[in-house]
PDB file of C-alpha atoms in Angstrom:
ATOM      1  CA  MET A   1      16.803  -4.940 -14.153  1.00  0.00           C
ATOM      2  CA  ASN A   2      13.692  -2.978 -13.213  1.00  0.00           C
ATOM      3  CA  PRO A   3      11.045  -4.595 -11.000  1.00  0.00           C
ATOM      4  CA  ARG A   4       7.862  -5.836 -12.675  1.00  0.00           C
ATOM      5  CA  ILE A   5       5.543  -3.930 -10.330  1.00  0.00           C
ATOM      6  CA  SER A   6       5.754  -0.624  -8.453  1.00  0.00           C
ATOM      7  CA  VAL A   7       3.615  -0.602  -5.315  1.00  0.00           C
ATOM      8  CA  VAL A   8       2.692   2.964  -4.342  1.00  0.00           C
ATOM      9  CA  ILE A   9       1.470   3.686  -0.822  1.00  0.00           C
ATOM     10  CA  PRO A  10       0.248   7.150   0.169  1.00  0.00           C
ATOM     11  CA  HIS A  11       0.865   7.751   3.867  1.00  0.00           C
ATOM     12  CA  PHE A  12      -0.229  10.348   6.406  1.00  0.00           C
ATOM     13  CA  ASN A  13       0.283  10.095  10.189  1.00  0.00           C
ATOM     14  CA  ASP A  14      -0.449   6.375  10.601  1.00  0.00           C
ATOM     15  CA  LEU A  15       2.765   4.477  11.319  1.00  0.00           C
ATOM     16  CA  GLU A  16       1.064   1.559  13.046  1.00  0.00           C
ATOM     17  CA  ASN A  17      -1.083   0.663  10.043  1.00  0.00           C
ATOM     18  CA  LEU A  18       1.820   1.370   7.687  1.00  0.00           C
ATOM     19  CA  LYS A  19       3.870  -1.219   9.585  1.00  0.00           C
ATOM     20  CA  ILE A  20       1.138  -3.818   9.082  1.00  0.00           C
ATOM     21  CA  CYS A  21       0.771  -2.968   5.388  1.00  0.00           C
ATOM     22  CA  LEU A  22       4.537  -3.209   4.825  1.00  0.00           C
ATOM     23  CA  SER A  23       4.722  -6.494   6.708  1.00  0.00           C
ATOM     24  CA  CYS A  24       2.029  -7.911   4.423  1.00  0.00           C
ATOM     25  CA  LEU A  25       3.909  -6.690   1.360  1.00  0.00           C
ATOM     26  CA  MET A  26       7.164  -8.245   2.556  1.00  0.00           C
ATOM     27  CA  ASN A  27       5.359 -11.587   2.815  1.00  0.00           C
ATOM     28  CA  GLN A  28       3.990 -11.674  -0.738  1.00  0.00           C
ATOM     29  CA  THR A  29       4.191 -14.907  -2.728  1.00  0.00           C
ATOM     30  CA  LEU A  30       5.720 -12.872  -5.556  1.00  0.00           C
ATOM     31  CA  PRO A  31       9.514 -12.769  -5.083  1.00  0.00           C
ATOM     32  CA  LEU A  32      10.770  -9.542  -3.504  1.00  0.00           C
ATOM     33  CA  ASP A  33      13.001  -8.739  -6.468  1.00  0.00           C
ATOM     34  CA  GLN A  34       9.947  -8.491  -8.740  1.00  0.00           C
ATOM     35  CA  PHE A  35       8.415  -5.449  -7.078  1.00  0.00           C
ATOM     36  CA  GLU A  36       9.402  -2.181  -5.498  1.00  0.00           C
ATOM     37  CA  ILE A  37       7.630  -0.361  -2.687  1.00  0.00           C
ATOM     38  CA  ILE A  38       7.284   3.419  -2.687  1.00  0.00           C
ATOM     39  CA  VAL A  39       5.854   5.144   0.381  1.00  0.00           C
ATOM     40  CA  ALA A  40       4.754   8.668  -0.509  1.00  0.00           C
ATOM     41  CA  ASP A  41       4.498  10.569   2.752  1.00  0.00           C
ATOM     42  CA  ASN A  42       1.999  13.405   2.659  1.00  0.00           C
ATOM     43  CA  ASN A  43       3.568  15.824   5.185  1.00  0.00           C
ATOM     44  CA  SER A  44       3.026  13.678   8.272  1.00  0.00           C
ATOM     45  CA  SER A  45       3.367  15.754  11.419  1.00  0.00           C
ATOM     46  CA  LEU A  46       5.607  13.089  12.943  1.00  0.00           C
ATOM     47  CA  GLY A  47       8.246  13.940  10.356  1.00  0.00           C
ATOM     48  CA  LEU A  48       9.794  12.263   7.347  1.00  0.00           C
ATOM     49  CA  ASP A  49      12.655  10.824   9.428  1.00  0.00           C
ATOM     50  CA  ALA A  50      10.199   8.836  11.562  1.00  0.00           C
ATOM     51  CA  VAL A  51       8.505   7.461   8.438  1.00  0.00           C
ATOM     52  CA  CYS A  52      11.865   6.574   6.870  1.00  0.00           C
ATOM     53  CA  SER A  53      12.937   4.780  10.046  1.00  0.00           C
ATOM     54  CA  VAL A  54       9.789   2.619  10.161  1.00  0.00           C
ATOM     55  CA  VAL A  55       9.936   1.832   6.445  1.00  0.00           C
ATOM     56  CA  ALA A  56      13.631   0.855   6.631  1.00  0.00           C
ATOM     57  CA  GLU A  57      12.979  -1.358   9.660  1.00  0.00           C
ATOM     58  CA  MET A  58       9.916  -3.097   8.207  1.00  0.00           C
ATOM     59  CA  THR A  59      11.354  -3.706   4.728  1.00  0.00           C
ATOM     60  CA  ASN A  60      15.061  -4.196   5.461  1.00  0.00           C
ATOM     61  CA  ARG A  61      15.643  -1.042   3.406  1.00  0.00           C
ATOM     62  CA  LYS A  62      13.873  -2.498   0.356  1.00  0.00           C
ATOM     63  CA  ALA A  63      11.283   0.287   0.158  1.00  0.00           C
ATOM     64  CA  LYS A  64      11.869   3.931  -0.524  1.00  0.00           C
ATOM     65  CA  VAL A  65      10.175   6.901   1.062  1.00  0.00           C
ATOM     66  CA  ILE A  66       9.517  10.076  -0.838  1.00  0.00           C
ATOM     67  CA  SER A  67       8.032  13.357   0.244  1.00  0.00           C
ATOM     68  CA  ALA A  68       4.681  14.201  -1.344  1.00  0.00           C
ATOM     69  CA  PRO A  69       4.292  17.823  -0.279  1.00  0.00           C
ATOM     70  CA  ILE A  70       0.923  18.554  -1.903  1.00  0.00           C
ATOM     71  CA  GLN A  71      -1.757  17.345   0.511  1.00  0.00           C
ATOM     72  CA  GLY A  72      -4.084  14.526  -0.554  1.00  0.00           C
ATOM     73  CA  ALA A  73      -3.896  10.815  -1.273  1.00  0.00           C
ATOM     74  CA  ALA A  74      -4.196  11.328  -5.043  1.00  0.00           C
ATOM     75  CA  GLU A  75      -1.307  13.794  -5.027  1.00  0.00           C
ATOM     76  CA  ALA A  76       0.771  11.362  -2.964  1.00  0.00           C
ATOM     77  CA  ARG A  77       0.008   8.554  -5.407  1.00  0.00           C
ATOM     78  CA  ASN A  78       1.028  10.784  -8.318  1.00  0.00           C
ATOM     79  CA  ALA A  79       4.310  11.638  -6.583  1.00  0.00           C
ATOM     80  CA  GLY A  80       4.978   7.918  -6.125  1.00  0.00           C
ATOM     81  CA  VAL A  81       4.275   7.210  -9.777  1.00  0.00           C
ATOM     82  CA  LEU A  82       6.815   9.851 -10.816  1.00  0.00           C
ATOM     83  CA  VAL A  83       9.649   7.899  -9.150  1.00  0.00           C
ATOM     84  CA  SER A  84       8.386   4.408 -10.027  1.00  0.00           C
ATOM     85  CA  GLN A  85      10.526   2.130 -12.166  1.00  0.00           C
ATOM     86  CA  SER A  86       7.880  -0.255 -13.502  1.00  0.00           C
ATOM     87  CA  GLU A  87       5.231  -0.204 -16.187  1.00  0.00           C
ATOM     88  CA  ILE A  88       2.794  -1.957 -13.858  1.00  0.00           C
ATOM     89  CA  LEU A  89       1.520   0.101 -10.942  1.00  0.00           C
ATOM     90  CA  ALA A  90      -0.202  -1.265  -7.854  1.00  0.00           C
ATOM     91  CA  PHE A  91      -1.867   1.153  -5.466  1.00  0.00           C
ATOM     92  CA  ILE A  92      -2.691   0.382  -1.851  1.00  0.00           C
ATOM     93  CA  ASP A  93      -3.415   2.630   1.116  1.00  0.00           C
ATOM     94  CA  SER A  94      -1.277   2.490   4.242  1.00  0.00           C
ATOM     95  CA  ASP A  95      -4.200   1.256   6.340  1.00  0.00           C
ATOM     96  CA  CYS A  96      -4.825  -1.745   4.070  1.00  0.00           C
ATOM     97  CA  GLN A  97      -3.607  -5.312   4.530  1.00  0.00           C
ATOM     98  CA  PRO A  98      -3.038  -7.086   1.212  1.00  0.00           C
ATOM     99  CA  SER A  99      -3.365 -10.856   1.147  1.00  0.00           C
ATOM    100  CA  GLU A 100      -0.086 -12.685   0.586  1.00  0.00           C
ATOM    101  CA  ASP A 101      -0.966 -13.469  -3.038  1.00  0.00           C
ATOM    102  CA  TRP A 102      -2.206  -9.957  -3.862  1.00  0.00           C
ATOM    103  CA  LEU A 103       0.562  -9.055  -6.306  1.00  0.00           C
ATOM    104  CA  GLU A 104       0.769 -12.511  -7.843  1.00  0.00           C
ATOM    105  CA  ASN A 105      -2.976 -12.556  -8.489  1.00  0.00           C
ATOM    106  CA  GLY A 106      -2.800  -9.039  -9.884  1.00  0.00           C
ATOM    107  CA  LEU A 107      -0.127 -10.072 -12.387  1.00  0.00           C
ATOM    108  CA  ARG A 108      -2.182 -13.082 -13.397  1.00  0.00           C
ATOM    109  CA  ALA A 109      -5.253 -10.912 -13.959  1.00  0.00           C
ATOM    110  CA  MET A 110      -3.231  -8.474 -16.069  1.00  0.00           C
ATOM    111  CA  LYS A 111      -2.791 -11.184 -18.689  1.00  0.00           C
ATOM    112  CA  GLN A 112      -6.474 -10.652 -19.515  1.00  0.00           C
ATOM    113  CA  ALA A 113      -6.917  -6.915 -18.854  1.00  0.00           C
ATOM    114  CA  LYS A 114      -4.965  -3.683 -18.753  1.00  0.00           C
ATOM    115  CA  LEU A 115      -6.609  -2.491 -15.552  1.00  0.00           C
ATOM    116  CA  VAL A 116      -7.533  -4.725 -12.643  1.00  0.00           C
ATOM    117  CA  GLY A 117      -8.968  -4.242  -9.177  1.00  0.00           C
ATOM    118  CA  GLY A 118      -9.563  -6.591  -6.307  1.00  0.00           C
ATOM    119  CA  ARG A 119     -12.012  -7.202  -3.551  1.00  0.00           C
ATOM    120  CA  VAL A 120     -11.635  -5.073  -0.445  1.00  0.00           C
ATOM    121  CA  ARG A 121     -12.578  -6.785   2.774  1.00  0.00           C
ATOM    122  CA  LEU A 122     -12.983  -4.531   5.798  1.00  0.00           C
ATOM    123  CA  LEU A 123     -11.472  -5.690   9.065  1.00  0.00           C
ATOM    124  CA  LEU A 124     -13.610  -4.322  11.866  1.00  0.00           C
ATOM    125  CA  ASN A 125     -12.057  -3.881  15.307  1.00  0.00           C
ATOM    126  CA  ASN A 126     -15.274  -5.022  16.963  1.00  0.00           C
ATOM    127  CA  PRO A 127     -17.736  -6.513  14.429  1.00  0.00           C
ATOM    128  CA  ASP A 128     -20.548  -6.548  17.005  1.00  0.00           C
ATOM    129  CA  ASP A 129     -20.126  -2.833  17.729  1.00  0.00           C
ATOM    130  CA  PRO A 130     -18.362  -1.139  14.792  1.00  0.00           C
ATOM    131  CA  HIS A 131     -17.068   2.395  15.016  1.00  0.00           C
ATOM    132  CA  PRO A 132     -19.360   4.758  13.047  1.00  0.00           C
ATOM    133  CA  VAL A 133     -16.699   5.242  10.341  1.00  0.00           C
ATOM    134  CA  GLU A 134     -16.283   1.457   9.994  1.00  0.00           C
ATOM    135  CA  ALA A 135     -20.044   1.021   9.735  1.00  0.00           C
ATOM    136  CA  PHE A 136     -20.251   3.710   7.045  1.00  0.00           C
ATOM    137  CA  GLU A 137     -17.365   2.235   5.031  1.00  0.00           C
ATOM    138  CA  SER A 138     -18.755  -1.277   5.236  1.00  0.00           C
ATOM    139  CA  VAL A 139     -22.018  -0.068   3.721  1.00  0.00           C
ATOM    140  CA  PHE A 140     -20.936   2.619   1.246  1.00  0.00           C
ATOM    141  CA  ALA A 141     -17.207   2.715   0.577  1.00  0.00           C
ATOM    142  CA  PHE A 142     -16.528  -0.550  -1.175  1.00  0.00           C
TER     143      PHE A 142
END
């Protein structure tokens, strides 16, 4: 039986944040057999083997890693979609931390709409003195 949801994660040279993202996904309230995780690595300089090792460790081999050779997050997402097994697609970036009910709430929302999106809350390393990129994103990105 195919999973209900395919979670596609573009990745590029950020194993630490990928670990956090995968940990959050492994702790979803939606049962693990109802979704698949696809990490589409976008030619990370650390090598595909390093990405595969982290993904296997963090997900107990539940997730799969694919190579997305054309540079860019959109291209990586598209590569992930090509190997997905579900009609429902969920996209998240490797530096994001989904809440534990992210997928469950997404499924619930899909009963009323064909396309859903959620709130993005930025986690600042130092809220009193944000990095310039964090400050920009908190104002303009979301």
